[in-house]
Amino acid sequence: MNVFFDENYWGCRREHTDKTPGTELRIEKEFIWGGRSWRIPAVYICREGIVMDFCVRIPAKEIEAFFRKWKPGTEGADLSEEEQERLERENPLSGEVFVEQLWMDGERADGWSGCGTSFVPPELLGDGEARAGDDIEAQMLEAYGCDCTDGWIFKRMSFAFPQGVQMPLCTLKLILKKASVYEPGPRFHTSVTSGERCIEFFHPVTKKRHTLTIQKLEQSMIPEAELSGNPFETIKLLKAPRHFLSMFYTVEPELEPCELQIYDCVQSDSPVLAEKNGTSSVQVIGGADGPSSAFLAFKLRDSRGDWNRVYSSVHYKPVEDVEWGMRFRIKNEEKKELKIML
């Protein structure tokens, strides 16, 4: 199996005439973390740095229970944002993990990149549920001798060599950390005809009572000039939604901006785009993908320090009423320190 420093699983499958694959070092590091069996079967020494593969075993019975709970309600159905988040939290094949710190022979490496995929035993998938990328998972199963009767999460992480490191490497020390998760919170409505209003809510972890006070609601429009910088070269913007509602608010006791997210529960109207080559074909792209970058740039320039500010989705008509949702970012403090002798 060829592994290249700056390529993901799929990129490593392509032919490379200008790159040399990394040298495999089998280490077979095994450990238990979060109730899961983990393996680091190999690292690859490349010119730019090292690539490390992780394999996490997921018992088939957990995947089967998850499918039994969610499949009947998700086939052909549009899930709400809260349902999608709950599905992701309960999915045994999800859950982001990253390397918080890595040292190579005592020198700290800054930054990393990575990719991941997962394997589900075929007998748990229904007829016609072949998954894109199955050949990648089959390659990983074979390369590392993983038992195909269980599920697996495969992760690949690349780390550039820090200054001062010399070959050959002798030791690696790394600290693994699980990514934050998001918990849905209450919803509330606002209207431009209503004045100041207070919404009480409880933090799902600390159980503290907080009060969100709506200080001001303001109907706004994206300036026409903001839409002229369309980042897409092959398409032309024909029509785009410009109206949105700004909500100024405070929270007591205060929460960090990353701890509490407030969002419009309704998606933006879709911009209309046409090809620039002069043809008459017109396509509608959902979710405000077209002007979103211009809209975000406008928002960043128009901020205040004393009040928090959040923006509704954008629409073709002035926005008067909005249903807002709360989302809490829950930090995961669980870490795992590993030392590897090469």
XYZ file of C-alpha atoms in Angstrom:
342
model
C 0.000 0.000 0.000
C 1.528 3.303 -1.130
C 1.149 6.189 1.319
C 2.058 9.780 0.449
C 2.407 12.649 2.904
C 0.044 15.144 1.251
C -2.584 12.744 -0.102
C -5.700 11.217 1.441
C -6.737 7.568 0.978
C -8.120 8.209 -2.476
C -5.209 10.362 -3.613
C -2.790 7.621 -2.603
C -4.527 5.309 -5.055
C -3.564 7.479 -8.024
C -0.341 7.028 -9.941
C 2.397 9.420 -8.843
C 5.481 9.891 -10.987
C 6.811 12.896 -9.064
C 6.483 11.549 -5.518
C 8.071 8.811 -3.483
C 5.812 6.849 -1.130
C 6.625 6.780 2.551
C 8.597 3.943 4.133
C 6.341 1.769 6.249
C 7.276 1.065 9.866
C 5.080 -1.567 11.492
C 4.572 -0.699 15.164
C 1.280 -2.456 16.127
C 0.516 -0.156 19.025
C -2.720 -1.291 20.740
C -4.643 0.479 23.480
C -8.124 0.947 24.959
C -9.669 4.411 24.979
C -13.273 5.403 25.559
C -14.327 1.771 25.744
C -12.958 1.106 22.243
C -10.094 -1.061 21.014
C -7.591 1.082 19.117
C -4.610 0.145 16.955
C -1.851 2.139 15.349
C -0.624 -0.585 12.997
C 1.954 1.470 11.111
C 3.561 4.836 10.528
C 5.071 5.954 7.243
C 8.246 8.006 7.051
C 8.011 10.478 4.169
C 10.318 13.251 3.004
C 8.060 15.947 4.475
C 7.051 14.200 7.698
C 5.247 11.143 9.014
C 1.853 9.614 8.293
C 0.110 7.625 11.023
C -2.800 5.214 10.554
C -5.379 4.504 13.276
C -7.889 1.629 13.345
C -10.810 1.624 15.810
C -12.916 -1.518 16.206
C -16.690 -0.978 16.465
C -18.640 -4.086 17.554
C -21.176 -5.192 14.954
C -23.933 -5.351 17.567
C -23.601 -1.586 18.215
C -23.916 -0.783 14.519
C -26.890 -3.117 14.208
C -28.646 -1.444 17.162
C -28.007 1.993 15.659
C -29.414 0.946 12.276
C -32.430 -0.634 13.930
C -33.200 2.639 15.727
C -32.537 5.127 12.952
C -33.012 3.449 9.580
C -36.821 3.104 9.698
C -37.208 6.813 10.414
C -34.561 8.162 8.038
C -35.181 6.345 4.767
C -36.612 8.900 2.367
C -37.200 11.431 5.178
C -35.804 14.911 5.739
C -34.473 15.130 9.274
C -34.553 18.328 11.263
C -31.268 19.896 12.290
C -31.703 18.611 15.850
C -32.436 15.092 14.578
C -29.388 15.148 12.351
C -27.202 16.225 15.271
C -28.659 13.526 17.518
C -28.142 10.899 14.810
C -24.514 11.968 14.462
C -23.932 11.813 18.213
C -25.430 8.336 18.464
C -23.705 6.940 15.376
C -20.988 4.545 16.635
C -19.027 5.150 13.429
C -18.770 8.902 13.971
C -16.914 11.044 16.494
C -13.947 13.139 15.517
C -10.580 12.536 17.172
C -7.490 14.637 16.655
C -3.928 14.774 17.905
C -3.696 17.739 20.257
C 0.076 17.521 20.579
C 2.818 15.425 18.991
C 6.531 15.230 19.751
C 9.127 13.555 17.519
C 12.254 12.748 19.519
C 11.275 15.481 21.961
C 10.620 18.145 19.306
C 7.044 19.366 19.081
C 5.350 19.134 15.691
C 2.841 21.892 14.935
C -0.198 21.222 12.807
C -1.532 18.143 11.113
C -3.904 17.093 8.368
C -5.957 13.960 8.048
C -8.761 11.942 6.540
C -11.022 9.118 7.616
C -13.425 6.454 6.465
C -15.373 3.598 8.026
C -16.303 0.002 7.306
C -19.676 -1.652 7.972
C -19.969 -5.454 7.735
C -21.875 -6.208 4.503
C -24.468 -8.342 6.285
C -25.631 -5.226 8.187
C -26.281 -3.304 4.974
C -29.477 -3.832 3.037
C -29.698 -4.848 -0.604
C -28.427 -2.171 -2.941
C -26.605 -0.274 -0.191
C -23.148 -0.582 -1.668
C -21.095 2.354 -0.409
C -18.809 4.593 -2.405
C -15.222 3.991 -1.398
C -15.730 0.363 -0.380
C -12.534 -0.532 -2.221
C -10.620 1.811 0.096
C -12.041 0.117 3.166
C -11.285 -3.306 1.692
C -7.699 -2.214 1.155
C -7.394 -1.039 4.753
C -8.921 -4.261 6.108
C -6.478 -6.363 4.112
C -3.421 -4.207 4.788
C -3.891 -4.293 8.545
C -5.590 -7.674 9.022
C -8.797 -6.237 10.489
C -11.619 -8.673 11.229
C -14.449 -7.936 8.781
C -17.144 -9.305 11.118
C -16.991 -6.035 13.089
C -17.104 -2.428 11.976
C -14.022 -0.188 11.812
C -13.171 3.477 11.821
C -9.987 4.256 9.892
C -8.133 7.527 10.446
C -4.981 8.773 8.760
C -3.044 11.747 10.135
C 0.012 13.489 8.677
C 2.539 15.553 10.656
C 5.321 17.680 9.214
C 8.797 17.251 10.678
C 9.602 19.950 13.260
C 12.882 21.802 12.990
C 15.763 20.016 14.654
C 14.537 16.475 14.035
C 17.036 14.140 12.423
C 16.617 10.697 10.924
C 16.173 8.024 11.979
C 13.379 8.812 14.430
C 13.427 6.960 17.734
C 10.340 8.015 19.706
C 6.912 9.537 19.242
C 4.769 10.994 21.976
C 1.235 12.070 21.215
C -1.855 13.264 23.050
C -5.171 12.306 21.499
C -8.285 14.332 22.173
C -11.899 13.932 21.142
C -13.568 16.829 19.366
C -16.387 18.848 20.890
C -19.991 17.815 20.344
C -23.084 19.967 19.953
C -26.281 19.721 21.972
C -29.499 21.285 20.654
C -31.201 23.803 22.917
C -34.570 25.565 23.005
C -36.132 27.515 20.165
C -37.759 30.938 20.337
C -39.512 33.362 17.991
C -38.879 37.029 17.337
C -40.885 39.629 15.438
C -39.933 43.132 14.380
C -43.151 44.333 16.032
C -42.036 43.147 19.487
C -39.643 45.020 21.722
C -37.077 43.907 24.280
C -37.670 40.364 25.436
C -35.996 37.880 27.792
C -35.626 34.136 27.236
C -34.491 31.927 30.084
C -32.622 28.692 29.383
C -30.408 26.157 31.161
C -26.975 25.004 30.045
C -27.196 21.231 29.352
C -23.939 20.445 31.213
C -23.575 23.023 34.008
C -27.372 23.199 34.558
C -26.962 26.926 35.219
C -29.831 29.262 34.414
C -29.016 31.904 31.807
C -31.053 34.780 30.426
C -30.865 35.873 26.796
C -32.121 39.429 26.394
C -33.092 40.642 22.935
C -31.889 44.221 22.808
C -32.862 45.155 19.251
C -34.141 43.673 15.992
C -33.143 45.330 12.754
C -34.244 44.610 9.200
C -31.236 44.788 6.920
C -30.165 44.215 3.321
C -26.945 43.024 1.786
C -25.556 45.963 -0.220
C -25.716 45.398 -3.976
C -21.953 45.892 -4.175
C -21.399 42.929 -1.855
C -22.926 40.577 -4.415
C -20.695 41.658 -7.287
C -17.704 39.676 -6.012
C -19.066 36.280 -7.038
C -16.257 33.755 -6.309
C -17.445 31.326 -9.013
C -15.695 31.825 -12.372
C -17.960 29.613 -14.486
C -21.331 31.000 -13.434
C -23.062 34.346 -13.324
C -25.343 35.543 -10.544
C -28.786 36.331 -11.970
C -30.715 36.907 -8.785
C -29.936 36.587 -5.089
C -31.803 37.096 -1.799
C -30.671 40.214 0.063
C -33.063 40.723 3.005
C -32.202 39.480 6.494
C -32.933 40.260 10.118
C -30.237 41.252 12.595
C -30.786 40.410 16.250
C -28.735 42.148 18.944
C -28.706 40.322 22.276
C -26.895 39.784 25.565
C -26.547 36.674 27.742
C -26.293 36.694 31.539
C -24.279 35.053 32.988
C -22.100 35.397 29.907
C -21.117 32.457 27.705
C -18.198 32.375 25.316
C -19.295 32.888 21.672
C -18.125 29.362 20.819
C -20.197 27.879 23.684
C -23.570 29.107 22.462
C -24.614 29.312 18.832
C -27.878 30.879 17.710
C -29.151 30.173 14.215
C -32.186 30.690 11.998
C -34.190 27.461 11.818
C -35.242 28.235 8.230
C -32.803 28.018 5.328
C -32.058 30.944 3.045
C -33.826 31.375 -0.264
C -31.801 29.962 -3.139
C -29.866 32.271 -5.462
C -30.363 31.837 -9.205
C -27.209 31.319 -11.221
C -26.559 30.926 -14.960
C -23.536 29.716 -16.889
C -21.249 32.470 -18.139
C -20.706 30.858 -21.540
C -23.885 32.417 -22.917
C -26.080 29.325 -22.894
C -29.627 29.600 -21.702
C -29.376 26.946 -18.993
C -30.208 28.224 -15.548
C -29.653 26.375 -12.298
C -30.880 27.054 -8.781
C -28.364 26.297 -6.046
C -29.789 25.663 -2.595
C -28.728 27.027 0.746
C -27.404 30.431 -0.375
C -24.157 28.904 -1.613
C -23.774 31.643 -4.198
C -23.578 34.905 -2.222
C -22.651 33.342 1.109
C -19.024 34.478 1.072
C -19.982 38.080 0.312
C -22.664 37.939 3.012
C -20.215 36.624 5.599
C -17.680 39.302 4.714
C -20.363 41.934 5.197
C -21.300 40.485 8.580
C -17.740 40.458 9.824
C -17.274 44.120 9.017
C -20.480 45.095 10.770
C -20.001 43.904 14.337
C -20.336 45.414 17.811
C -18.445 44.712 20.975
C -21.093 45.487 23.611
C -23.923 43.339 22.213
C -23.816 39.987 20.527
C -25.269 39.961 17.040
C -26.719 37.147 14.958
C -28.185 37.143 11.451
C -31.170 35.365 10.012
C -31.138 33.519 6.717
C -31.407 35.729 3.622
C -34.647 36.050 1.659
C -36.072 37.907 -1.314
C -38.624 39.733 0.839
C -38.026 41.719 4.058
C -37.751 39.425 7.070
C -40.191 40.162 9.897
C -40.489 36.928 11.908
C -37.758 34.401 12.686
C -37.647 31.157 14.631
C -34.223 30.917 16.238
C -32.579 27.791 17.605
C -29.851 27.416 20.242
C -26.946 25.012 19.993
C -24.411 24.367 22.773
C -20.832 23.368 22.116
C -19.803 20.752 24.682
C -16.074 20.319 25.126
C -14.743 16.809 25.583
C -11.872 16.885 28.046
C -11.026 13.182 27.712
C -7.454 12.714 26.479
C -5.079 9.845 25.842
C -1.282 10.054 26.023
C 0.767 7.539 24.040
C 4.479 6.863 23.743
C 5.740 4.893 20.772
C 9.204 3.474 20.241
C 10.113 3.202 16.569
